[in-house]
Short mmCIF file of C-alpha atoms in Angstrom, two decimals:
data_model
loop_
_atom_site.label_atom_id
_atom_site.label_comp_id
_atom_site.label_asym_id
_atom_site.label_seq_id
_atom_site.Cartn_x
_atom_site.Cartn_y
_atom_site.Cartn_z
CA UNK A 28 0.00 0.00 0.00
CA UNK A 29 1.36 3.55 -0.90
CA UNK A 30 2.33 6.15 1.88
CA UNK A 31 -1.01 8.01 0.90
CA UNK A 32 -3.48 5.26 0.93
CA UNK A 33 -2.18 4.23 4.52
CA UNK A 34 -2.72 7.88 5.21
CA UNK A 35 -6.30 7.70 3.67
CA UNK A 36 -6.74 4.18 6.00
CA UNK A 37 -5.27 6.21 9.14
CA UNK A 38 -7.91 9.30 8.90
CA UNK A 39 -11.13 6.57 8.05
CA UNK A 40 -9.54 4.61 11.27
CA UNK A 41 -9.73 7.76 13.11
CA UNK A 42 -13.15 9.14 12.03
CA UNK A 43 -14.60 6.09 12.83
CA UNK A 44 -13.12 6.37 16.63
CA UNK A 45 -14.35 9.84 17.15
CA UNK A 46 -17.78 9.06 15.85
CA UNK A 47 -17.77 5.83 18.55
CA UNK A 48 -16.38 7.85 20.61
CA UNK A 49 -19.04 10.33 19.53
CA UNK A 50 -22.03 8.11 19.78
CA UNK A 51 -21.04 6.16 23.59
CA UNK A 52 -20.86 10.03 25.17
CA UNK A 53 -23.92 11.27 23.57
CA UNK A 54 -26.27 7.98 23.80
CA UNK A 55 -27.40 9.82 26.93
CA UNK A 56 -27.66 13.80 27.34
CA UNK A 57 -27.15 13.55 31.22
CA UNK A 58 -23.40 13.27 32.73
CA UNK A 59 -22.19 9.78 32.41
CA UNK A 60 -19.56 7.68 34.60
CA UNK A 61 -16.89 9.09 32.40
CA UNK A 62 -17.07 12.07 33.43
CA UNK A 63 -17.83 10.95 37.41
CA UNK A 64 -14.34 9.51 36.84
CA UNK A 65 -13.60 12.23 35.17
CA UNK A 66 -13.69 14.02 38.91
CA UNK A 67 -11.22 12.14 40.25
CA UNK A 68 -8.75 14.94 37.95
CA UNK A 69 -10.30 18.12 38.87
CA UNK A 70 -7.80 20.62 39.52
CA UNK A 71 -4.89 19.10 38.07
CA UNK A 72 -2.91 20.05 35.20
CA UNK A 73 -5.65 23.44 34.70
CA UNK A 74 -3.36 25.33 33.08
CA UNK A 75 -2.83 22.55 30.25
CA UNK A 76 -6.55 22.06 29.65
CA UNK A 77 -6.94 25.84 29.46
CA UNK A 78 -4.53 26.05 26.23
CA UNK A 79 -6.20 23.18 24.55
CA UNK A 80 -9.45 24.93 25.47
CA UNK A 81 -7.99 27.93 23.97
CA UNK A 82 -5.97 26.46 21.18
CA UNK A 83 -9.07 25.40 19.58
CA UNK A 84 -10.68 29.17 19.33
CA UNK A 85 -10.84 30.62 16.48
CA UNK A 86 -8.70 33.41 16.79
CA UNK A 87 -6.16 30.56 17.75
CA UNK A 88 -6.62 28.56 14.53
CA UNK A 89 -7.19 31.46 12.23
CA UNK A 90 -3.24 32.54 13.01
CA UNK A 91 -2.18 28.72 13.15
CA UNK A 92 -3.70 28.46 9.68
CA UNK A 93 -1.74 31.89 8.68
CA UNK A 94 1.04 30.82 9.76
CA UNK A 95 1.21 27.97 8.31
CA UNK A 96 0.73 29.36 4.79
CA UNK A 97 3.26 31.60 5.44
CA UNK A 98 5.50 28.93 6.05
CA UNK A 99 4.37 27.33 3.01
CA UNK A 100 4.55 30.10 0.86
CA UNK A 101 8.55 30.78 2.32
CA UNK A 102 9.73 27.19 2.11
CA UNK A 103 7.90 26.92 -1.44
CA UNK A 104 5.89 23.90 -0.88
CA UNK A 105 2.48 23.40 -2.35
CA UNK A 106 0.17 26.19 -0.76
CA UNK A 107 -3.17 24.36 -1.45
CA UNK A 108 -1.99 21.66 1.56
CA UNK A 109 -2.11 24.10 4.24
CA UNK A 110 -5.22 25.77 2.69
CA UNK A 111 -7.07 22.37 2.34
CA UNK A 112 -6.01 21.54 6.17
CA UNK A 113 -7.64 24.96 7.16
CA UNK A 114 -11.00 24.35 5.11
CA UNK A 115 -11.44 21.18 6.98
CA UNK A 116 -11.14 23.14 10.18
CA UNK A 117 -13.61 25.38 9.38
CA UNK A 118 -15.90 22.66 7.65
CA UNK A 119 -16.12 20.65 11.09
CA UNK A 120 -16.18 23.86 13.57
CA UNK A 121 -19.27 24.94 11.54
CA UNK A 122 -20.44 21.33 11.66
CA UNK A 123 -20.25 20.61 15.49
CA UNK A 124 -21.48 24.69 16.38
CA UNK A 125 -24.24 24.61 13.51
CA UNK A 126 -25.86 21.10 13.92
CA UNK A 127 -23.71 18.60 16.04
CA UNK A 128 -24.43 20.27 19.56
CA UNK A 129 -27.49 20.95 18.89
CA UNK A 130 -28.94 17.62 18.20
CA UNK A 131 -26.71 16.18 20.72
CA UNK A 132 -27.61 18.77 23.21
CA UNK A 133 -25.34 17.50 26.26
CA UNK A 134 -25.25 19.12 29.60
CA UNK A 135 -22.21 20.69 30.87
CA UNK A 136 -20.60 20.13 33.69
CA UNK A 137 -21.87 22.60 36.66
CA UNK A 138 -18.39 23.22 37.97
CA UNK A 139 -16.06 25.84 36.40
CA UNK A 140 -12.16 25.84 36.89
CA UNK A 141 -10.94 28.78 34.29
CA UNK A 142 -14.21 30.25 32.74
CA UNK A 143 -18.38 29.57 32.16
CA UNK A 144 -18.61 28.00 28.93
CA UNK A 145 -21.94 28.70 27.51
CA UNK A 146 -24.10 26.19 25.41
CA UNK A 147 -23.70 22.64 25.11
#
């Protein structure tokens, strides 16, 4: 098999996780025993879950994604790879903010740390 169809394999194997993934923490829209267990981490390593939390912003992947054609464009590699990368970011933040929460509508967690998230 070529480099890019065990790429191609990778990404399906991956999808497929997250949707299982998807589908065991939404089959019920009240907290489940994940996150009870979950608990047993509360206030440890804060600061490192705040800058995923805030790596995944937009602000935070609109300069990642500016950056990286930059880069791109300096090192005179194919621009359209970084562009594509960034298209499928926006694709599936629109996804989950437009549809995804919604018809999973899961409860958050009562108990804030950094800051209130709003919605689901």
């Amino acid at each position: 098999m070529t480099l890019e169809g065990r790429l191609w394999t990778l990404a399906v194997a991956f999808l497929a996780a997250f949707l299982i993934l998807g589908v065991l923490v939404a089959s019920t829209h009240a907290l489940s025993r994940l996150d009870a267990v979950g608990a047993i981490f509360r206030g440890r390593s804060t600061g490192l879950a705040a800058m995923f939390t805030l790596s995944g912003r937009a602000w935070a992947l609109v300069g990642l994604g500016i950056f990286s054609v930059v880069l791109f464009v300096i090192l005179k590699k194919p621009i359209w790879v970084p562009l594509a990368i960034f298209a499928s970011q926006v694709a599936s933040q629109g996804a989950v903010e437009l549809i995804i929460k919604h018809v999973v509508a899961r409860v958050r967690p009562s108990d804030w740390l950094v800051n209130r998230e709003l919605g689901f």
